[in-house]
XYZ file of C-alpha atoms in Angstrom:
757
model
C 133.199 20.277 91.751
C 136.487 21.705 92.968
C 136.526 25.127 94.643
C 139.711 27.198 94.744
C 140.717 30.344 96.589
C 140.235 33.655 94.815
C 143.944 34.191 94.141
C 144.257 30.658 92.817
C 141.323 31.315 90.513
C 142.971 34.301 88.875
C 146.348 32.625 88.651
C 144.811 29.548 87.105
C 142.902 31.570 84.526
C 146.016 33.490 83.506
C 148.215 30.425 83.260
C 145.558 28.490 81.360
C 145.548 31.233 78.723
C 148.973 30.112 77.620
C 148.519 26.381 78.135
C 145.404 26.106 76.028
C 147.044 27.826 73.071
C 148.998 24.631 72.570
C 145.979 22.465 73.339
C 143.825 24.061 70.675
C 146.484 23.467 68.030
C 147.126 19.826 68.911
C 145.589 17.785 66.065
C 144.488 14.864 68.211
C 142.306 17.068 70.396
C 141.600 19.858 67.923
C 138.279 21.611 68.249
C 135.873 19.972 65.782
C 134.040 22.252 63.425
C 130.770 20.470 62.734
C 128.959 23.711 63.189
C 131.057 26.849 63.507
C 127.869 28.873 63.833
C 127.008 27.197 67.128
C 130.488 26.516 68.427
C 131.623 29.809 69.800
C 128.644 31.559 71.313
C 128.934 33.408 74.603
C 128.363 30.147 76.462
C 130.316 27.278 74.914
C 128.356 24.420 73.386
C 129.275 20.739 73.525
C 130.705 20.631 70.024
C 134.349 20.793 71.046
C 134.773 24.063 72.894
C 134.669 23.601 76.653
C 134.933 25.922 79.622
C 138.240 25.542 81.428
C 137.427 27.964 84.241
C 135.435 31.082 85.024
C 135.152 33.805 87.663
C 132.378 36.319 88.390
C 132.354 39.948 89.570
C 135.167 40.916 87.239
C 135.606 44.486 86.038
C 136.771 45.143 82.493
C 138.527 48.505 82.383
C 137.228 50.938 79.783
C 138.123 54.429 80.932
C 141.665 55.673 80.551
C 141.672 57.931 83.617
C 139.016 56.560 85.955
C 136.740 53.597 86.498
C 133.815 55.504 85.030
C 132.251 53.455 82.248
C 133.951 50.180 83.202
C 131.986 46.994 82.598
C 131.098 44.302 85.134
C 130.621 40.671 84.279
C 131.994 37.146 84.207
C 135.398 36.172 82.811
C 135.465 32.754 81.125
C 138.428 30.884 79.708
C 137.716 28.070 77.233
C 140.035 25.944 75.141
C 139.532 28.430 72.310
C 139.165 31.912 73.705
C 138.884 34.275 76.645
C 135.320 35.538 76.985
C 133.936 38.381 79.028
C 130.166 38.229 79.465
C 128.462 41.415 80.577
C 124.956 42.830 80.579
C 126.296 46.364 80.240
C 126.284 48.020 76.839
C 129.168 49.887 75.294
C 128.462 53.289 73.752
C 128.304 53.230 69.952
C 128.178 49.465 70.131
C 126.058 49.107 67.013
C 128.759 50.128 64.574
C 131.216 47.433 65.545
C 131.490 44.598 63.042
C 130.220 41.336 64.525
C 132.153 38.077 64.194
C 130.154 34.880 64.218
C 132.952 32.990 65.965
C 133.786 35.642 68.544
C 131.725 37.832 70.825
C 132.297 41.522 71.293
C 134.571 40.928 74.292
C 136.230 37.688 73.136
C 139.926 37.156 72.448
C 141.163 33.987 70.718
C 143.920 32.337 72.739
C 146.203 32.330 69.708
C 145.879 36.116 69.598
C 147.303 36.533 73.111
C 150.895 37.756 72.907
C 151.584 38.141 76.641
C 149.748 37.571 79.912
C 150.730 39.883 82.764
C 149.416 39.884 86.323
C 149.735 42.774 88.770
C 149.337 43.104 92.546
C 148.679 46.696 93.596
C 149.388 46.274 97.316
C 152.729 44.506 97.019
C 153.842 46.320 93.914
C 154.494 43.132 91.972
C 153.865 42.097 88.438
C 154.730 39.047 86.399
C 154.759 37.919 82.793
C 153.223 34.470 83.062
C 154.479 31.290 81.524
C 152.576 28.046 81.349
C 154.897 26.120 83.665
C 155.138 28.613 86.530
C 152.985 29.585 89.488
C 152.319 32.951 91.014
C 153.678 33.710 94.476
C 151.435 36.711 95.061
C 147.748 37.481 94.912
C 146.978 39.171 91.594
C 144.479 41.995 91.498
C 144.754 42.700 87.782
C 145.073 40.669 84.597
C 146.377 42.292 81.412
C 146.238 40.681 77.971
C 148.554 41.995 75.284
C 147.159 40.882 71.944
C 148.813 40.326 68.583
C 146.230 42.531 66.903
C 147.541 45.513 68.961
C 144.862 45.441 71.659
C 145.522 45.802 75.375
C 142.696 44.383 77.500
C 142.661 44.830 81.255
C 140.592 43.068 83.911
C 140.335 43.982 87.604
C 139.302 41.659 90.432
C 138.625 44.184 93.218
C 135.171 42.825 94.033
C 135.620 39.161 93.152
C 135.838 37.425 96.507
C 136.272 33.776 97.486
C 132.523 33.248 97.135
C 132.880 33.597 93.346
C 134.976 30.466 92.997
C 135.253 29.263 89.460
C 134.484 25.934 88.014
C 137.303 23.682 86.957
C 136.167 21.739 83.942
C 137.356 18.503 82.481
C 140.426 19.003 80.258
C 139.629 16.250 77.829
C 137.989 17.424 74.639
C 135.435 14.770 73.801
C 133.263 15.834 70.934
C 129.870 14.467 70.061
C 129.750 13.963 66.325
C 126.722 13.001 64.374
C 126.600 11.666 60.878
C 126.959 15.148 59.436
C 130.207 16.335 57.904
C 132.544 17.786 60.528
C 135.592 19.994 60.628
C 135.399 21.876 57.399
C 133.977 21.841 53.916
C 134.233 19.666 50.866
C 137.182 20.564 48.626
C 136.135 23.757 46.946
C 132.594 23.457 48.246
C 130.932 26.846 48.331
C 134.141 28.608 47.289
C 134.361 30.409 43.974
C 138.144 30.316 43.870
C 140.864 27.727 43.235
C 142.757 26.207 46.152
C 145.522 24.909 43.822
C 145.526 21.444 45.331
C 144.602 19.635 42.139
C 146.019 19.586 38.581
C 142.870 21.001 36.959
C 143.171 24.264 38.895
C 146.786 24.712 37.813
C 145.737 23.933 34.237
C 143.159 26.722 34.361
C 145.766 29.167 35.647
C 148.153 28.146 32.851
C 145.440 28.789 30.266
C 144.365 32.050 31.913
C 147.885 33.482 31.666
C 148.664 31.967 28.242
C 151.650 29.947 29.496
C 151.582 27.467 26.621
C 155.089 26.093 27.212
C 154.501 25.168 30.843
C 152.929 22.022 32.284
C 151.583 20.627 35.546
C 154.050 18.326 37.289
C 152.912 15.573 39.684
C 156.209 14.043 40.849
C 155.444 15.196 44.397
C 152.089 13.464 44.544
C 151.770 12.061 48.044
C 154.628 14.418 49.044
C 157.186 11.758 48.152
C 159.964 14.082 46.970
C 159.507 17.222 49.111
C 157.597 17.830 52.321
C 157.265 21.584 51.742
C 156.194 21.647 48.087
C 152.589 21.189 46.973
C 151.605 17.918 45.350
C 151.156 19.649 42.010
C 153.062 22.586 40.574
C 154.049 23.996 37.184
C 157.392 23.530 35.395
C 158.689 24.127 31.841
C 157.503 21.643 29.232
C 161.117 20.928 28.251
C 161.942 19.597 31.732
C 161.039 15.933 32.035
C 160.014 14.406 35.334
C 163.117 12.234 35.335
C 165.347 15.299 35.027
C 163.534 17.033 37.869
C 164.013 14.036 40.135
C 167.742 14.140 39.430
C 167.947 17.845 40.259
C 165.964 17.610 43.503
C 168.821 16.641 45.810
C 170.853 19.719 44.840
C 168.215 22.256 45.963
C 167.623 23.263 49.566
C 164.745 21.204 50.983
C 164.324 19.734 47.475
C 162.531 22.900 46.410
C 163.094 22.986 42.671
C 162.022 25.997 40.559
C 158.281 26.722 40.639
C 156.342 28.696 38.044
C 154.358 31.618 39.472
C 152.919 33.584 36.565
C 153.263 34.388 32.861
C 153.215 37.819 31.269
C 151.240 38.188 28.005
C 154.579 38.835 26.257
C 155.770 35.360 27.287
C 158.057 36.306 30.172
C 157.714 34.079 33.222
C 158.044 34.713 36.932
C 159.706 31.767 38.688
C 160.788 31.153 42.272
C 163.230 28.606 43.628
C 165.389 27.683 46.601
C 169.158 28.041 46.546
C 171.383 25.303 45.179
C 173.015 23.604 48.137
C 175.868 21.978 46.221
C 178.369 24.618 45.010
C 179.878 22.158 42.539
C 176.537 21.824 40.789
C 175.683 25.538 40.891
C 176.720 26.565 37.396
C 175.513 23.434 35.629
C 172.077 23.507 37.255
C 171.700 27.239 36.670
C 172.360 26.703 32.979
C 169.882 23.846 32.701
C 167.125 25.654 34.554
C 167.643 28.917 32.659
C 167.758 27.050 29.359
C 164.425 25.366 30.098
C 162.824 28.685 31.052
C 164.244 30.334 27.919
C 162.714 27.609 25.749
C 159.332 28.353 27.317
C 159.503 31.967 26.083
C 158.120 32.641 22.562
C 161.080 34.922 21.755
C 163.594 32.734 23.628
C 164.327 35.717 25.873
C 166.979 35.841 28.568
C 166.497 34.821 32.200
C 167.667 37.006 35.080
C 167.984 35.927 38.682
C 167.329 37.998 41.805
C 168.915 36.866 45.081
C 166.393 38.035 47.668
C 168.544 37.071 50.646
C 171.208 39.576 49.565
C 168.907 42.376 48.472
C 166.164 42.549 51.094
C 165.886 42.740 54.894
C 165.916 39.395 56.674
C 163.104 38.040 58.827
C 164.811 39.111 62.064
C 165.064 42.722 60.861
C 161.391 42.694 59.918
C 160.367 41.270 63.283
C 162.428 43.861 65.174
C 160.825 46.674 63.188
C 157.336 45.321 63.855
C 157.993 45.129 67.607
C 159.099 48.766 67.583
C 155.961 49.807 65.715
C 153.866 48.021 68.333
C 155.637 49.938 71.054
C 155.133 53.268 69.304
C 151.489 52.722 68.370
C 150.259 50.864 71.435
C 152.529 51.248 74.419
C 154.171 54.658 74.454
C 152.114 57.743 75.415
C 150.194 59.141 72.497
C 150.324 62.713 73.772
C 153.783 63.361 72.351
C 154.291 65.913 69.611
C 153.568 64.903 66.052
C 157.172 65.554 65.052
C 158.532 63.249 67.746
C 155.972 60.574 66.976
C 156.820 60.596 63.271
C 160.518 60.504 64.113
C 159.950 57.456 66.304
C 157.993 55.775 63.546
C 160.782 56.449 61.075
C 163.378 55.005 63.436
C 161.417 51.754 63.643
C 162.317 51.169 59.951
C 159.011 49.432 59.286
C 157.991 51.761 56.457
C 161.530 51.608 55.167
C 161.203 47.847 54.802
C 157.778 48.217 53.218
C 159.344 50.519 50.659
C 162.233 48.117 50.082
C 159.885 45.284 49.126
C 157.755 47.534 46.933
C 160.868 48.879 45.236
C 162.320 45.465 44.554
C 158.989 44.240 43.213
C 158.806 47.276 40.906
C 162.219 46.362 39.510
C 161.012 42.849 38.742
C 157.970 44.373 37.044
C 160.286 46.446 34.858
C 162.179 43.346 33.770
C 159.053 41.380 32.939
C 157.164 44.255 31.319
C 159.899 46.492 29.954
C 162.709 44.108 29.018
C 160.535 41.073 28.222
C 162.824 38.757 30.168
C 161.909 36.012 32.618
C 162.901 36.424 36.263
C 163.861 33.854 38.902
C 163.360 34.853 42.520
C 165.908 32.929 44.553
C 165.854 32.542 48.332
C 167.551 30.074 50.670
C 164.400 28.008 51.204
C 162.005 29.936 48.951
C 159.358 30.214 51.671
C 159.512 33.743 53.083
C 160.743 36.775 51.145
C 159.838 35.194 47.813
C 156.204 34.929 48.946
C 156.090 38.701 49.420
C 157.863 39.685 46.208
C 156.168 37.176 43.891
C 152.743 38.224 45.179
C 153.441 41.950 44.809
C 154.781 41.530 41.282
C 151.655 39.705 40.184
C 149.455 42.247 41.927
C 151.157 45.074 40.027
C 150.942 43.362 36.644
C 147.753 41.324 36.634
C 144.406 43.042 37.317
C 142.829 39.656 38.008
C 144.593 39.568 41.365
C 143.075 42.921 42.327
C 139.613 41.416 42.458
C 138.546 39.844 45.731
C 138.506 36.291 44.396
C 141.721 36.825 42.470
C 143.543 38.217 45.492
C 142.483 35.264 47.609
C 143.694 32.852 44.943
C 146.997 34.738 44.876
C 147.497 34.257 48.623
C 146.440 30.625 48.338
C 148.897 30.020 45.493
C 151.948 32.003 46.599
C 151.677 31.587 50.381
C 149.570 28.619 51.439
C 150.420 26.086 48.723
C 153.977 27.369 48.266
C 154.711 26.394 51.862
C 155.052 29.624 53.813
C 155.747 28.760 57.455
C 152.631 30.265 58.970
C 152.895 28.078 62.073
C 156.470 29.209 62.782
C 156.259 32.795 61.556
C 153.090 33.422 63.580
C 154.649 31.505 66.484
C 151.333 29.813 67.208
C 152.941 27.140 69.375
C 155.293 29.516 71.219
C 158.201 27.205 70.507
C 160.833 29.477 68.999
C 160.652 33.264 69.180
C 163.582 33.562 66.765
C 161.437 32.037 64.001
C 158.642 34.584 64.446
C 158.319 37.243 61.764
C 155.309 39.229 60.456
C 155.934 38.621 56.763
C 152.264 38.282 55.918
C 151.463 41.531 57.742
C 154.278 43.176 55.799
C 152.764 41.940 52.552
C 149.312 43.230 53.501
C 150.844 46.593 54.389
C 152.494 46.731 50.960
C 149.142 45.932 49.361
C 147.508 48.691 51.379
C 150.120 51.189 50.164
C 149.177 50.406 46.554
C 145.461 50.571 47.347
C 146.020 53.913 49.046
C 147.533 55.281 45.833
C 145.170 53.552 43.363
C 141.905 52.987 45.263
C 139.742 52.421 42.195
C 141.950 49.577 40.936
C 141.013 47.144 43.733
C 137.732 45.412 44.386
C 138.451 44.970 48.102
C 138.963 47.488 50.900
C 141.383 48.018 53.757
C 138.731 46.587 56.059
C 139.077 43.304 54.193
C 142.867 43.384 54.568
C 142.529 44.077 58.297
C 140.029 41.276 58.839
C 142.243 38.910 56.845
C 145.160 39.742 59.118
C 143.003 39.252 62.227
C 141.974 35.823 60.972
C 145.545 34.637 61.399
C 144.931 34.558 65.154
C 141.732 32.528 65.065
C 142.975 28.918 65.353
C 140.145 27.510 63.307
C 141.219 28.066 59.707
C 143.766 25.802 58.073
C 145.009 28.674 55.917
C 147.205 30.089 58.685
C 147.733 27.083 60.943
C 150.396 25.011 59.219
C 153.835 25.278 57.650
C 153.175 23.409 54.407
C 150.500 21.524 52.456
C 151.728 18.161 53.698
C 151.385 19.197 57.336
C 147.929 20.535 56.603
C 146.861 17.285 54.915
C 148.342 15.003 57.562
C 146.668 16.865 60.415
C 143.328 16.712 58.629
C 143.676 12.978 58.103
C 144.829 12.345 61.663
C 141.868 14.257 62.989
C 139.481 12.308 60.778
C 140.903 8.990 61.959
C 140.791 9.983 65.627
C 137.103 10.865 65.288
C 136.247 7.897 63.064
C 135.153 10.226 60.279
C 134.858 8.558 56.858
C 137.126 10.418 54.467
C 136.030 8.891 51.174
C 137.502 9.988 47.888
C 137.697 13.655 48.817
C 140.198 14.658 51.460
C 138.691 16.173 54.572
C 139.824 19.701 55.344
C 140.079 22.097 58.163
C 137.965 25.005 56.926
C 139.840 27.613 54.858
C 139.525 31.243 55.800
C 138.120 32.144 52.377
C 134.586 31.079 53.277
C 133.807 34.364 54.999
C 130.257 33.306 55.850
C 131.775 31.372 58.756
C 132.804 34.664 60.355
C 130.528 37.391 59.013
C 127.001 37.997 57.860
C 126.405 39.153 54.272
C 125.819 42.630 55.696
C 129.262 42.759 57.304
C 130.906 41.150 54.272
C 129.659 44.136 52.270
C 132.406 46.117 54.037
C 134.901 44.216 51.861
C 133.532 45.781 48.665
C 135.126 48.894 47.231
C 132.462 51.192 45.728
C 135.054 52.884 43.500
C 136.323 49.673 41.902
C 136.673 49.785 38.122
C 136.838 46.083 37.363
C 136.929 43.929 34.302
C 133.179 43.548 34.260
C 132.212 46.816 35.930
C 129.108 48.308 34.379
C 128.740 51.898 33.334
C 126.183 53.996 31.502
C 127.153 55.840 28.331
C 124.591 57.855 26.352
C 121.745 55.994 27.992
C 123.142 52.526 27.219
C 124.466 50.100 29.804
C 127.956 48.940 28.873
C 130.589 46.822 30.535
C 134.253 47.678 30.792
C 136.372 45.036 29.121
C 140.123 44.726 29.267
C 141.800 44.031 25.952
C 145.262 42.700 25.335
C 146.143 45.984 23.679
C 145.680 48.084 26.786
C 146.768 45.401 29.247
C 150.357 46.593 29.200
C 149.560 50.264 29.013
C 150.929 52.058 32.007
C 149.486 54.268 34.675
C 150.412 57.583 36.018
C 152.413 57.151 39.121
C 155.583 58.822 40.273
C 156.810 62.332 39.550
C 159.723 62.859 37.212
C 162.013 63.513 40.173
C 161.636 59.877 41.115
C 163.077 58.541 37.891
C 166.623 58.529 39.211
C 165.543 57.050 42.528
C 163.341 54.103 41.687
C 166.074 52.203 39.894
C 169.035 53.814 41.691
C 170.052 55.678 38.539
C 171.226 52.644 36.574
C 169.855 49.706 34.676
C 171.281 46.840 36.710
C 168.885 44.630 38.611
C 170.170 45.051 42.149
C 168.966 46.441 45.422
C 171.219 47.887 48.073
C 172.665 45.698 50.774
C 170.968 45.762 54.145
C 173.790 47.659 55.846
C 173.364 50.555 53.434
C 169.608 50.421 53.060
C 168.886 53.528 55.118
C 171.046 55.896 53.141
C 169.858 54.557 49.810
C 166.175 54.729 50.682
C 166.426 58.323 51.924
C 167.743 60.261 48.915
C 169.130 63.751 49.241
C 167.397 65.716 46.496
C 170.112 68.356 46.559
C 172.550 65.747 45.262
C 170.415 64.553 42.337
C 172.349 65.295 39.187
C 171.493 65.228 35.549
C 172.675 61.929 34.132
C 172.250 60.127 30.872
C 168.844 58.513 30.847
C 169.025 54.762 31.247
C 166.560 52.307 29.686
C 164.982 51.868 33.091
C 164.433 55.601 33.536
C 163.091 55.887 30.004
C 160.629 53.083 30.692
C 159.220 54.762 33.777
C 159.222 58.193 32.132
C 157.039 56.794 29.373
C 154.915 55.088 31.995
C 154.308 58.366 33.815
C 153.405 60.203 30.617
C 150.571 57.858 29.660
C 146.983 58.173 30.904
C 145.840 56.050 33.797
C 144.597 52.537 33.085
C 143.275 50.879 36.219
C 143.214 47.534 34.436
C 146.833 47.795 33.382
C 150.176 47.828 35.150
C 150.362 49.495 38.570
C 153.584 50.888 39.992
C 153.402 52.538 43.422
C 155.054 55.860 44.074
C 158.105 55.153 46.163
C 159.316 58.404 47.634
C 159.214 58.249 51.453
C 156.586 60.989 51.426
C 154.304 58.771 49.347
C 154.179 55.984 51.930
C 151.899 56.306 54.929
C 151.173 54.474 58.131
C 148.304 52.030 57.777
C 146.151 53.733 60.390
C 143.219 51.347 60.390
C 145.466 48.416 61.251
C 147.974 49.987 63.621
C 145.870 52.652 65.361
C 142.313 51.308 65.363
C 142.348 50.509 69.101
C 143.877 53.825 70.159
C 141.102 56.160 71.364
C 143.338 59.224 71.044
C 143.895 58.467 67.370
C 140.215 58.033 66.557
C 138.641 60.781 64.447
C 134.869 61.044 65.056
C 132.974 61.294 61.757
C 136.316 61.541 59.994
C 138.944 59.513 58.230
C 138.548 57.391 55.077
C 135.226 56.012 56.299
C 133.470 59.295 55.504
C 134.420 58.978 51.839
C 133.529 55.284 51.918
C 130.118 56.161 53.340
C 129.287 58.662 50.610
C 130.719 56.543 47.794
C 128.785 53.488 48.970
C 125.558 55.440 48.847
C 126.336 56.744 45.370
C 127.302 53.277 44.147
C 124.099 51.858 45.583
C 122.061 54.548 43.837
C 123.848 53.870 40.532
C 123.136 50.139 40.882
C 119.441 50.825 41.402
C 119.278 53.162 38.406
C 121.115 50.645 36.204
C 118.701 47.928 37.269
C 115.730 50.124 36.418
C 117.283 51.030 33.067
C 117.852 47.387 32.174
C 114.275 46.548 33.087
C 112.990 49.463 31.018
C 115.031 48.588 27.906
C 114.116 44.911 28.114
C 110.399 45.403 28.760
C 107.720 45.533 26.086
C 104.887 48.081 26.387
C 102.521 45.343 27.454
C 104.900 44.012 30.059
C 106.205 47.263 31.477
C 106.368 46.734 35.238
C 104.147 48.902 37.335
C 105.309 50.351 40.602
C 104.085 48.644 43.725
C 104.911 50.867 46.675
C 103.528 48.341 49.137
C 105.904 45.595 47.991
C 109.200 45.336 49.874
C 112.080 46.540 47.723
C 114.560 43.908 46.601
C 118.028 44.427 48.030
C 120.700 43.366 45.553
C 123.235 46.003 46.510
C 126.725 44.960 47.522
C 127.262 48.170 49.470
C 127.235 48.423 53.252
C 125.653 51.876 53.208
C 122.494 52.091 51.125
C 121.230 55.100 49.221
C 118.626 57.053 51.137
C 115.454 58.639 49.940
C 115.784 61.652 47.671
C 113.447 63.538 50.008
C 115.633 62.784 53.019
C 119.241 63.721 52.298
C 121.568 61.532 54.307
C 124.160 62.850 56.695
C 127.221 61.205 58.189
C 126.088 58.806 60.935
C 127.106 59.744 64.447
C 128.775 56.401 65.091
C 131.323 56.636 62.278
C 134.975 57.247 63.132
C 138.368 56.637 61.564
C 138.446 53.263 63.375
C 135.319 52.012 61.595
C 134.265 49.198 61.667
C 136.401 48.495 64.741
C 135.798 50.137 68.096
C 138.612 51.347 70.359
C 136.110 51.552 73.223
C 136.538 48.566 75.492
C 139.469 47.114 73.597
C 142.314 49.387 74.648
C 143.204 50.912 78.006
C 146.459 52.804 78.472
C 146.023 52.996 82.210
C 147.379 49.433 82.379
C 150.883 50.580 81.527
C 151.329 52.004 85.041
C 151.718 48.579 86.568
C 153.642 46.775 83.857
C 157.327 46.806 82.792
C 156.353 47.300 79.164
C 159.789 48.238 77.908
C 161.064 44.893 79.087
C 157.957 43.196 77.756
C 158.722 44.488 74.276
C 162.489 44.222 74.394
C 162.929 40.674 75.549
C 160.451 39.511 78.157
C 159.762 36.450 76.057
C 163.337 35.211 76.357
C 164.028 35.932 80.011
C 165.457 32.947 81.814
C 163.196 33.561 84.771
C 160.127 35.749 84.940
C 160.424 35.683 88.735
C 162.688 38.714 88.411
C 159.578 40.699 87.543
C 157.976 39.831 90.860
C 160.713 41.688 92.733
C 160.262 44.937 90.842
C 158.156 47.766 92.192
C 155.256 49.201 90.302
């Protein structure tokens, strides 16, 4: 056992936070997942997670103005997370959603954005890197997290006698004969993973894409490292032709089928053609093949996303500014100034740009009956956002929970989005980092906010899905492409002598939510207002089910006011978005300058769309005026105590609607039993028997004799708690402006040590 001085303990803990991020993502020593339910308890088990170091008598800061309410306990750093173990209880603790992999005070190492140490006496602070040592005695440790938390620990009372243990760095796992590290392909999941031809075949049949086929030329990843092994192409394109075209596309990413409209129009995505001499000839061949796949031999239009949408650097810069506004800067400023700051970040502007462009693609597919090709340099970033949003707007299947997960799996995971680089899990290249998936989820939330009854899932589900990106356990967000995901799984299996057999071993996908949450907490994903394909209703005493027919599939919904007609499509019928350098002026229209113009086909299409009654199982187009877009409060402000509304916010409506939905479910069940029972078999009431609980709602209907009231523990941050997860007092000792504006690329963080508090 090696004992270190107190200052060395704290320094070592802080530095290890960054080092072990890389360790946990290294395939050869990756944490095995034989039993995720036992792996990450408060005290690590011997199934792969090990304690790196620990220190006692640590104070976790809770109060914003004083030490009143702070928690005392032990700080532990493992190869997976930072844990704080305390016997104290937080107020309103019972309403916080519980994660089976993480304790209430745990932070996954991959979620740590920055580690800052502070010394009060010497007035020094430092942003730590893994290859540097502290030259002062830290009294405070601050963790800036990617999920917008700021967590602060103080070491005022932790003396030399509380020396920490230094544990062995080798991760030797004890594996039994049970299956380890994941699940069987598709085991327990009621959704396709799109890693086999049969699942693509089912999607082809579901969408009626009769003139498209599954292609297997990339089986074994022999032609492209970023494409999936199986994908869909036009029937008229032979494998031999595709192999000839491969070398002319960036990264060999030939056109990929995404989705088919019932009218025959197809949504396709592809990388740019790298050889200018082959540009025109290949465009003609690809467009001709797509045209032949259309029943009416309709035209094909191409959208260049690189020219029409913000780039990944712009999106990252906007996200950093939002973090500063929501987390770092004082929240006591006036509402007008705060909204002005939010507008200047351009985040909502970019959200609107992607929604707007997706709406234009929807118009082409739905209104003009033409196929659309989404073209991007490598077809792995912006196209993921747009293709997913287009399908979400047009296909109600993707608004169910299972359908939405299959959409992400198809258009992000299997299509080769660079999750490893864009999330910057390995901290290798900050210039590659960009929150494209968060941007997509924000766009989805905007549509849900306008059409809440059209989606089976809630904003809590979207928030939890985003948080899961920073838990380095799930393969969904760990790798850049399917090949990398497969190779790492195989390498891990070989290193642990795990028999693979016929079915490929997997790291567990995020879609098996039972690994993180109990059925009770998973009920928070369910939207009580959802009007789905099979949603039941009662009409004239009879239980009926809502069914979508092909006739009303394309019927439109009410959406934008008539004043938006000239704004959504920029007043003309051409399929273009503004260039980035003029995006601000075009996305902020001056209503005083709107003039009466001749109505274009685009405007006529959306005017007709507005005039029709709502159909929640039809096409959805979000309202796109700046006033219609809002900040996603639950995601951006959930850890800010000042922004929390006790017994207020959307959760109050969710609470009441859940109770009503639960009551309706019980009444429907009783009605079905009554209609199906014969007089001799009519069930009798048994008050002593425990009632069966088949409700999918988090909040259950109360007794009719005891009217329910809003629980005291509900707030606008539900089911997340700002208490204990955010402390603004920490900003006094930290150069946060530099932290946000370039601390990650400083040549030497020693310059911070010379700055006064």
